[in-house]
XYZ file of C-alpha atoms in Angstrom:
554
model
C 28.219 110.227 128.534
C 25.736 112.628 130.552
C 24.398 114.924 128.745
C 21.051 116.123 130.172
C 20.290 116.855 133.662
C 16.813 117.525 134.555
C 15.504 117.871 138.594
C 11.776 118.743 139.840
C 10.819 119.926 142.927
C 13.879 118.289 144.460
C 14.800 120.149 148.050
C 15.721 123.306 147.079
C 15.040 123.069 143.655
C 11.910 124.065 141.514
C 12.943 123.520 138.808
C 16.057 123.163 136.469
C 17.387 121.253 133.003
C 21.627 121.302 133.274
C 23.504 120.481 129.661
C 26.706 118.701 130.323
C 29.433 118.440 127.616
C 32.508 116.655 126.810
C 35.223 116.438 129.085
C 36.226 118.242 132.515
C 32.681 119.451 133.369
C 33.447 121.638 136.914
C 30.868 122.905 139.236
C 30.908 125.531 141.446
C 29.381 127.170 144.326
C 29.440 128.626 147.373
C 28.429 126.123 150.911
C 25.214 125.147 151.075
C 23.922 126.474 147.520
C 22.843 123.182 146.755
C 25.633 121.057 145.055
C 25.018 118.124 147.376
C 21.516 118.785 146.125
C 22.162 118.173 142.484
C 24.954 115.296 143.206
C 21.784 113.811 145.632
C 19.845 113.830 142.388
C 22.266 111.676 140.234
C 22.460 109.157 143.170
C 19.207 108.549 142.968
C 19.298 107.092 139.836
C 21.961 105.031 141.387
C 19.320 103.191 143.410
C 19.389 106.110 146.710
C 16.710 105.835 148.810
C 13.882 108.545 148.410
C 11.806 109.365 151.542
C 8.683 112.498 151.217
C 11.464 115.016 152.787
C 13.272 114.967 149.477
C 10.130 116.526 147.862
C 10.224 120.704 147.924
C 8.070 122.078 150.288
C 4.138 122.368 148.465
C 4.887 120.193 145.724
C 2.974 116.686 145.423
C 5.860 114.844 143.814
C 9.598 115.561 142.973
C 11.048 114.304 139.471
C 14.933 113.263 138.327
C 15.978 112.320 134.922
C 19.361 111.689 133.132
C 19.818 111.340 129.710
C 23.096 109.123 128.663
C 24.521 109.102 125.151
C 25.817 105.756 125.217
C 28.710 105.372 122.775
C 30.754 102.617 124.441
C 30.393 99.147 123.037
C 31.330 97.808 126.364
C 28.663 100.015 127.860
C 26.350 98.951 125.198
C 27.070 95.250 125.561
C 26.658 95.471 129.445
C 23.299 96.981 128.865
C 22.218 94.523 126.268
C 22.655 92.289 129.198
C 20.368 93.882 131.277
C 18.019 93.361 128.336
C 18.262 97.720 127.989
C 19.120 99.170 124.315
C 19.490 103.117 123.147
C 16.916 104.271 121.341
C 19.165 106.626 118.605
C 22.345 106.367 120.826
C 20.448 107.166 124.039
C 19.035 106.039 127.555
C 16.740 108.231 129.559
C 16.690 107.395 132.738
C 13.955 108.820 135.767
C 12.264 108.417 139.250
C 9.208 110.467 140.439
C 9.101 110.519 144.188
C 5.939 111.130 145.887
C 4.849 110.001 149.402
C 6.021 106.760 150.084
C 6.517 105.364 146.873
C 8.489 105.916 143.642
C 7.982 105.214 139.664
C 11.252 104.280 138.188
C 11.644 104.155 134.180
C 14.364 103.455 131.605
C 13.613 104.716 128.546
C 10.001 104.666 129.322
C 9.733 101.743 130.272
C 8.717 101.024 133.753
C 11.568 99.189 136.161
C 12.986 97.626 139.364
C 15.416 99.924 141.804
C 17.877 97.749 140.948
C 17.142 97.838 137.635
C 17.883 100.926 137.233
C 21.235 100.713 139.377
C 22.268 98.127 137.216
C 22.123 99.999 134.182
C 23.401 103.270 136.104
C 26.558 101.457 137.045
C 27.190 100.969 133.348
C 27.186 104.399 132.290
C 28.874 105.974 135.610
C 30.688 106.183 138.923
C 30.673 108.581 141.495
C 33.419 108.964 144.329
C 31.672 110.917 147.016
C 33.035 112.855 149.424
C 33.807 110.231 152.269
C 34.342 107.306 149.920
C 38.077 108.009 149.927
C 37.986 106.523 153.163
C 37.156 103.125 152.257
C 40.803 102.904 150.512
C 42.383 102.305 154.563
C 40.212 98.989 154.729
C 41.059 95.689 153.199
C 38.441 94.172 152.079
C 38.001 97.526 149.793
C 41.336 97.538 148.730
C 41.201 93.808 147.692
C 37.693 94.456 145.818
C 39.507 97.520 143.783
C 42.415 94.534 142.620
C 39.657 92.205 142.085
C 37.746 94.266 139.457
C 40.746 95.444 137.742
C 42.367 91.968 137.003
C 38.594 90.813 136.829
C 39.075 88.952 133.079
C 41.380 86.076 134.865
C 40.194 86.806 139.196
C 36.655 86.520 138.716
C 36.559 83.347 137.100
C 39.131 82.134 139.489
C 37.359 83.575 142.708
C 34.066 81.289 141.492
C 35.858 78.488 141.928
C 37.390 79.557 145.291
C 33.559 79.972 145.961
C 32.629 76.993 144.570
C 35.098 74.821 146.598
C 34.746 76.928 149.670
C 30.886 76.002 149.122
C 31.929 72.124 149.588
C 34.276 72.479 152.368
C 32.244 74.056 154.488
C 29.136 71.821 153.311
C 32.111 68.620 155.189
C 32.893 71.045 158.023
C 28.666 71.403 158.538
C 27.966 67.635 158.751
C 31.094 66.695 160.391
C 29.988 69.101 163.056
C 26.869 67.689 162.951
C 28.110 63.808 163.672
C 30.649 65.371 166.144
C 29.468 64.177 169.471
C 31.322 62.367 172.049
C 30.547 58.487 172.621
C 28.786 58.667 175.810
C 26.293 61.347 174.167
C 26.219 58.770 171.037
C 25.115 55.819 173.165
C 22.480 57.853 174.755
C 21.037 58.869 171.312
C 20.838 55.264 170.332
C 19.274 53.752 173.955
C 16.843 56.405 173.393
C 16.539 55.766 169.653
C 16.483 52.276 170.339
C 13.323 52.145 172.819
C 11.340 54.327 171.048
C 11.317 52.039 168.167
C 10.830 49.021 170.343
C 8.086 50.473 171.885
C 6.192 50.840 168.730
C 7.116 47.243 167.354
C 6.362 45.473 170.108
C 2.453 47.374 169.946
C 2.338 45.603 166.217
C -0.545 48.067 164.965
C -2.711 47.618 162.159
C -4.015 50.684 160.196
C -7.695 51.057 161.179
C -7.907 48.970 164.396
C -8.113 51.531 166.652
C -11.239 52.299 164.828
C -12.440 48.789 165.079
C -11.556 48.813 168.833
C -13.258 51.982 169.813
C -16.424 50.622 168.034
C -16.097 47.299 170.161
C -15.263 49.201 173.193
C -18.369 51.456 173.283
C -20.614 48.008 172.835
C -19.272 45.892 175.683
C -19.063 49.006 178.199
C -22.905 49.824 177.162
C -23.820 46.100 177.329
C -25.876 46.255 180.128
C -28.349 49.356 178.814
C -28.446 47.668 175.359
C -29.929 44.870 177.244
C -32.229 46.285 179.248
C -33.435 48.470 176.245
C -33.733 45.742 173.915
C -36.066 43.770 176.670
C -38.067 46.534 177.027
C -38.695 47.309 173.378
C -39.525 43.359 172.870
C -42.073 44.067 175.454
C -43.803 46.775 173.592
C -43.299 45.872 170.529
C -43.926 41.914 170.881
C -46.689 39.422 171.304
C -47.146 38.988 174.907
C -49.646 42.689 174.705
C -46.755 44.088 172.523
C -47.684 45.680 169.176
C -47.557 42.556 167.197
C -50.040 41.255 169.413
C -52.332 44.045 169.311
C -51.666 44.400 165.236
C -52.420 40.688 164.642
C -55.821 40.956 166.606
C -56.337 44.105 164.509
C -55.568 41.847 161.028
C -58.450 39.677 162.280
C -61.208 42.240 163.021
C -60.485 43.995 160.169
C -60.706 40.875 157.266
C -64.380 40.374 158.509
C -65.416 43.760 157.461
C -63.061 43.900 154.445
C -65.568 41.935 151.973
C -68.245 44.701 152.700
C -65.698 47.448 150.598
C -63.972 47.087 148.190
C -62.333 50.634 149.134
C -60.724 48.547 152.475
C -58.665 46.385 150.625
C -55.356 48.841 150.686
C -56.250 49.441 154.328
C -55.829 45.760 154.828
C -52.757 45.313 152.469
C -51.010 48.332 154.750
C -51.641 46.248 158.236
C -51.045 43.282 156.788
C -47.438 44.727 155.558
C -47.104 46.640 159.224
C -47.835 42.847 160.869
C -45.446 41.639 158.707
C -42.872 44.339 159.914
C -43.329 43.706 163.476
C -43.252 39.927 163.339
C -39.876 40.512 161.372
C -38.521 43.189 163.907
C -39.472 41.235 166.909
C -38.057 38.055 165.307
C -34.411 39.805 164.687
C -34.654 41.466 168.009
C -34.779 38.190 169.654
C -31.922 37.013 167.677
C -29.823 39.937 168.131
C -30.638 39.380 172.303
C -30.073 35.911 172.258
C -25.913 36.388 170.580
C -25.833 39.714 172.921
C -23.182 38.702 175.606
C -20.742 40.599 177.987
C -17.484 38.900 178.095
C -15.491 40.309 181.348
C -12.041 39.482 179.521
C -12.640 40.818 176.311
C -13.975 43.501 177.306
C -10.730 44.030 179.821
C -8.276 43.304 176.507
C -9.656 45.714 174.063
C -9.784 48.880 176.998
C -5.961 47.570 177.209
C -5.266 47.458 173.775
C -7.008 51.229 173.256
C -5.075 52.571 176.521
C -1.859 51.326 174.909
C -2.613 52.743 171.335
C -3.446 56.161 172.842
C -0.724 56.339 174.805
C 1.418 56.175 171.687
C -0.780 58.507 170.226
C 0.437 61.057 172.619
C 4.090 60.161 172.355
C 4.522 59.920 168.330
C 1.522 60.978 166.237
C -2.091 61.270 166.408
C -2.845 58.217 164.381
C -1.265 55.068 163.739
C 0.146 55.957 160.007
C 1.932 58.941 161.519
C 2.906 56.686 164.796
C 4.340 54.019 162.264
C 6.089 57.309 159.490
C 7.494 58.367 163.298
C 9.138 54.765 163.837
C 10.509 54.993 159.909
C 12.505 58.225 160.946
C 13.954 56.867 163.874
C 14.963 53.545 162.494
C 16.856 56.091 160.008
C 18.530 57.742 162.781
C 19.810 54.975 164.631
C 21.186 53.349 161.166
C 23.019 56.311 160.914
C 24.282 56.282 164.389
C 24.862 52.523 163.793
C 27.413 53.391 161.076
C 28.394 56.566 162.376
C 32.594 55.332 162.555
C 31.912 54.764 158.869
C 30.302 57.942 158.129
C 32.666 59.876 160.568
C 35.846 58.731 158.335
C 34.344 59.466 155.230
C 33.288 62.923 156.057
C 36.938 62.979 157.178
C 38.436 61.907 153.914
C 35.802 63.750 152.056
C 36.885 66.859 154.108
C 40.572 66.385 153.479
C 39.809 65.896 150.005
C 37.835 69.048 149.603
C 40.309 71.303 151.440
C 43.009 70.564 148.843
C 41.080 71.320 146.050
C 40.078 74.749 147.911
C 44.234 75.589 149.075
C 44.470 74.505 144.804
C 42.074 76.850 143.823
C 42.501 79.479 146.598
C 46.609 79.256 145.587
C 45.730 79.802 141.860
C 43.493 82.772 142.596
C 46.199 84.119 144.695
C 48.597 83.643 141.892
C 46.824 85.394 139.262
C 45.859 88.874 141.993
C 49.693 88.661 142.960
C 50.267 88.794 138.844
C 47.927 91.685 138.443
C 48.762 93.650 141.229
C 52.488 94.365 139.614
C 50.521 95.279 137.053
C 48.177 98.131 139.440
C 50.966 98.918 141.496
C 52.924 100.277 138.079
C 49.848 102.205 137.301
C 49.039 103.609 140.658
C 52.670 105.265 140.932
C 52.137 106.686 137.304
C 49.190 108.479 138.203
C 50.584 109.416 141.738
C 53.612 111.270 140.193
C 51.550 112.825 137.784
C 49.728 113.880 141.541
C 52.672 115.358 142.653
C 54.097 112.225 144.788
C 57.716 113.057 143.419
C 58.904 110.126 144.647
C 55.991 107.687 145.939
C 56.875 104.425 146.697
C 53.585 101.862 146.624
C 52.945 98.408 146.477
C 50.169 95.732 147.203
C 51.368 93.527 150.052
C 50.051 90.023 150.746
C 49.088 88.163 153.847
C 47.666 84.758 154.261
C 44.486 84.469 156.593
C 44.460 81.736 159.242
C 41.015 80.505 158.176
C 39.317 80.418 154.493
C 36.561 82.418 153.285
C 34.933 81.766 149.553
C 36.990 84.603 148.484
C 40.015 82.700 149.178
C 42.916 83.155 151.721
C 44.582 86.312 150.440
C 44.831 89.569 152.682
C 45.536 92.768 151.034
C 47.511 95.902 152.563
C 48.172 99.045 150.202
C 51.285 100.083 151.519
C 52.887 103.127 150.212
C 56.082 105.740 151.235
C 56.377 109.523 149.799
C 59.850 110.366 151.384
C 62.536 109.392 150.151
C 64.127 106.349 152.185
C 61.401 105.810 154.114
C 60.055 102.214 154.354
C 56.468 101.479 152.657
C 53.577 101.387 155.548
C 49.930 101.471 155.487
C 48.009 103.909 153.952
C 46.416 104.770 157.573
C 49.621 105.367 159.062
C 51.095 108.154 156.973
C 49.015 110.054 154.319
C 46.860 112.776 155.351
C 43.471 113.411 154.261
C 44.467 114.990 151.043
C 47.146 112.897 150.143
C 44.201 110.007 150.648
C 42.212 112.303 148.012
C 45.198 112.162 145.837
C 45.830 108.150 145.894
C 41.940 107.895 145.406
C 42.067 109.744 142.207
C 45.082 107.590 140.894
C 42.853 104.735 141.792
C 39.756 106.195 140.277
C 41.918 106.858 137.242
C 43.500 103.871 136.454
C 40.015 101.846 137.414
C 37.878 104.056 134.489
C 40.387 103.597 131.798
C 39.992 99.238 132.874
C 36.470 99.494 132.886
C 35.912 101.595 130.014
C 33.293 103.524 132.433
C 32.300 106.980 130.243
C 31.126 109.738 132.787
C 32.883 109.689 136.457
C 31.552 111.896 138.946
C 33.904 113.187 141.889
C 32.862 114.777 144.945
C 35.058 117.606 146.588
C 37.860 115.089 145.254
C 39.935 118.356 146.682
C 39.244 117.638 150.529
C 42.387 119.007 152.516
C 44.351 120.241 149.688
C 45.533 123.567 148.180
C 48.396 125.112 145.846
C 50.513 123.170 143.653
C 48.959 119.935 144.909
C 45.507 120.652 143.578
C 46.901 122.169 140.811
C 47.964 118.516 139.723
C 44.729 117.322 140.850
C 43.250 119.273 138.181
C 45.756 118.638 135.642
C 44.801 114.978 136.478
C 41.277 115.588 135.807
C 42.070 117.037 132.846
C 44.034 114.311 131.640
C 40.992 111.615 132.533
C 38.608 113.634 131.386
C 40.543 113.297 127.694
C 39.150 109.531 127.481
C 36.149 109.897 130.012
C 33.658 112.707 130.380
C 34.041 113.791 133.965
C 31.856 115.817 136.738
C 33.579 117.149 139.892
C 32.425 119.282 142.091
C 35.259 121.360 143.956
C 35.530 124.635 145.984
C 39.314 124.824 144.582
C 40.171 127.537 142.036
C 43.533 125.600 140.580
C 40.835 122.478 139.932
C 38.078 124.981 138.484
C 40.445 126.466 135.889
C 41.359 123.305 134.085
C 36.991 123.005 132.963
C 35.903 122.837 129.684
C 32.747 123.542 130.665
C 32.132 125.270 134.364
C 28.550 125.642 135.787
C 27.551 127.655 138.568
C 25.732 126.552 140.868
C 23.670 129.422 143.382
C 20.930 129.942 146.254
C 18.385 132.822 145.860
C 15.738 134.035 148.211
C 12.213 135.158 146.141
C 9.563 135.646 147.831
C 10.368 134.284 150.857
C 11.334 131.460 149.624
C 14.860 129.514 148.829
C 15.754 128.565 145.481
C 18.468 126.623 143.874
C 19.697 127.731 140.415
C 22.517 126.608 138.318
C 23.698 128.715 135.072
C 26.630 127.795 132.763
C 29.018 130.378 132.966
C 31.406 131.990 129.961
C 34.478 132.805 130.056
C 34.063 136.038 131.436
C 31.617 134.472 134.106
C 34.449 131.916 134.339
C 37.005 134.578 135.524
C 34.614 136.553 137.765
C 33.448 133.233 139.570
C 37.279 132.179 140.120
C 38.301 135.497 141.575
C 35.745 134.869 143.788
C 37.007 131.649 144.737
C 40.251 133.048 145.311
C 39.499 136.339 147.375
C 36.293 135.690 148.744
C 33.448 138.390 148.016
C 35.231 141.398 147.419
C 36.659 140.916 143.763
C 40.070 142.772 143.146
C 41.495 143.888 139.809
C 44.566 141.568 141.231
C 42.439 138.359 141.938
C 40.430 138.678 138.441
C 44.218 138.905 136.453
C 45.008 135.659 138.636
C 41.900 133.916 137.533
C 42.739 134.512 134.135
C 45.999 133.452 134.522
C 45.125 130.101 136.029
C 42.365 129.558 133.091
C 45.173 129.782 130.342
C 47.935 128.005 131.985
C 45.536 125.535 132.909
C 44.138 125.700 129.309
C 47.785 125.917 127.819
């Protein structure tokens, strides 16, 4: 259960630490002293988002923790699962707020938002003000069934999901082969040509390499051979260099027995004659197999025009032109046997939908079983709510289509007169009687799921007198297996606390603070004759709050 409250610098409050027993815990205050305030707080820890406006006004940060004796063993084991164990019987949980960020710990230990509303939602649940509400819609309702019977529907709704997860992967590719035959026989002429185009160009990896190399030679033929014949010129033996170096050989070997110092002189222009003769020798050879051939040279600019241009179309070289041709081949093979695919998917379809109607049927089966079961409890706990004689029961449709939560359709349908007909909840309660069935709900739901602290919000919203006086008794009779928090403005539910807290806005300084104080039994009586007379406190109103303490205590 709760047992330790402790806010910073949250909105209106500087600073507080709140004790909470076992039991009927009630708090109490007048309009806008802050309750929202300190219920804001808990929901935090339930993974609410923080924003800097949350932070009081001159503080740098703002600071919740809740302390949780954890006695359950089903609350233990679900936090064992969440790889969280009490240290002596007990979780601390926190969040510091400051500007744009937030530090979130579990028992010092440093954690995820949803973390920490993971391990919140084992240790309790809060009904807020609106959240009665939620009971008109269906999908709501059919949740609340879900998690009571969830032993035997959970289990069961995975394999709705699981075959739902099948039949619509069938429906997907069905839909995806479902085109009409003219549309077909366009894919494939389209299919078809592209891949013809590329077999018919029969390319080799690397020749457009080869080609562009070939290319460049034959369209600078002409310059190579005018350069060439002009470097043979200066370089030959017709007053080219070799002719000049050779005459310089033979000058220089008359003088080269005169010192001994010119003999690596020599050796250098002998090796440079040497050089040219070779150079002007391969030149000459290179010239003489230089030719321009008008139809080669026409076939490889073809052959390059046509490789580009399938560049462009499919891929920017010829392994990604040739990967492109793989694909479509694959295509059209499946086009090819699309009749053969198209009555597979069909049978594979059929097949698939009867083992989601099996499993959707069973999972129907087993909700229909334990909604008896809620229905029985629900009217229980709305008699004991004053609905004398409530008639209520889960009604069933079938949807036209399937979801992966199977086909059912819930409706809570309930009558309060006698021989009246059972019809929506929307249609006949009021917003207190909504309160009412919500409680029931809530009831029945904490003593399945074995939560320990519930939390209710103005639970008493558009109800008064002998109504909320079995409201409280309600409360009372939860809080015997659950430690509860509610929050009420009601004087019949305040009287039925075991422990009753005050909570109050005071003006120091200028400045607003929110303070909450336990009260005694005296401060018990004196707040309740407020709540039943307003500020001016009669002798009569103070005997009638201590009348509704011990009757409610009786």
């Amino acid at each position: 259960m709760l047992v330790h409250l402790h806010v910073k610098n949250l909105a209106l409050i500087e600073e507080t630490e709140v004790e909470f027993g076992p039991g009927l815990n009630i708090l109490t205050g007048e309009t806008g002293a802050g309750k929202s305030i300190l219920l804001g707080s808990i929901q935090l820890i339930l993974g609410g988002k923080t924003s800097r406006s949350m932070i009081r006004e001159n503080a740098s940060y703002a600071l919740v923790e809740l302390l949780f004796q954890v006695e359950n063993t089903k609350a233990r084991e679900s936090l064992a699962a969440l790889d969280i164990y009490p240290e002596d019987g007990q979780v601390l949980m926190s969040r510091k707020i400051m500007d744009g960020r937030s530090i979130n710990k579990i028992n010092g230990e440093t954690s995820t938002v949803s973390q920490m509303k993971a391990a919140a939602a084992c240790l309790l649940d809060i009904h807020g003000q609106h959240e009665h509400q939620s009971l008109l819609y269906g999908d709501r309702q059919l949740a609340i069934l879900d998690v009571y019977g969830k032993e035997r529907i959970l289990p069961a709704r995975e394999k709705v999901r699981e075959a739902y997860r099948e039949y619509r992967n069938c429906m997907d590719q069905l839909k995806a082969l479902d085109m009409d035959e003219e549309q077909r026989n366009r894919e494939k002429a389209f299919l078809e040509f592209e891949i013809n185009e590329i077999e018919e160009a029969a390319l080799i990896p690397g020749e457009d390499e080869t080609l562009e190399d070939r290319y460049r030679k034959l369209s600078n033929a002409r310059r190579i051979m005018e350069t060439a014949q002009m470097v043979r010129g200066m370089t030959g033996y017709e007053q080219g260099a070799a002719d000049m170096t050779g005459n310089a050989l033979k000058e220089f070997s008359r003088i080269a027995d005169y010192d001994k110092d010119l003999a690596p002189l020599q050796e250098a222009l002998v090796e440079i004659d040497s050089l040219l003769s070779d150079f002007c020798r391969d030149l000459s050879s290179y010239m003489d197999s230089l030719t321009f051939d008008e139809e080669t040279f026409f076939e490889t600019e073809k052959r390059l025009d046509l490789i580009n241009s399938l560049k462009a179309k499919y891929g920017q070289t010829i392994p990604e032109i040739l990967s492109y041709q793989k694909e479509q081949q694959e295509k059209l093979e499946k086009l090819q046997k699309f009749e053969e695919n198209f009555q597979f998917l069909k049978e594979k379809l059929v097949q698939s939908e009867k083992i989601l109607e099996e499993a959707s049927h069973e999972l129907s089966e087993i909700r229909k079983e334990y909604s008896k079961q809620l229905d029985e409890k629900i009217i229980d706990g709305l008699k004991e709510l004053n609905f004398a004689d409530v008639d209520f029961s889960i009604r069933f449709d079938r949807r036209k289509n399937y979801t992966d939560n199977g086909y059912d359709a819930v409706e809570y349908e309930i009558s309060t007169n006698p021989g009246e007909s059972r019809k929506p909840l929307g249609q006949i309660v009021s917003g207190g009687e909504l309160s009412r069935i919500m409680l029931a709900v809530k009831s029945v739901m904490a003593d399945q799921e074995k939560v320990e602290t519930l939390i209710f919000d103005e639970i008493d919203t558009g109800v008064s007198g002998l109504a909320a006086g079995r409201i409280g008794q309600k409360l009372k009779q939860t809080a015997s297996g659950h430690q509860v928090l509610c929050i009420t403005h009601t004087p019949q539910i305040a009287a039925f606390a075991d422990n009753q807290l005050l909570i109050e806005k005071k003006v120091r300084d200028n400045r607003t603070f929110t303070e909450i104080h336990p009260l005694d039994l005296d401060g018990r009586v004196q707040v309740l004759a407020r709540m039943i007379s307003g500020d001016k406190v009669t002798d009569l109103s103070l005997a009638n709050a201590r009348e509704l303490i011990e009757k409610s205590q009786g």
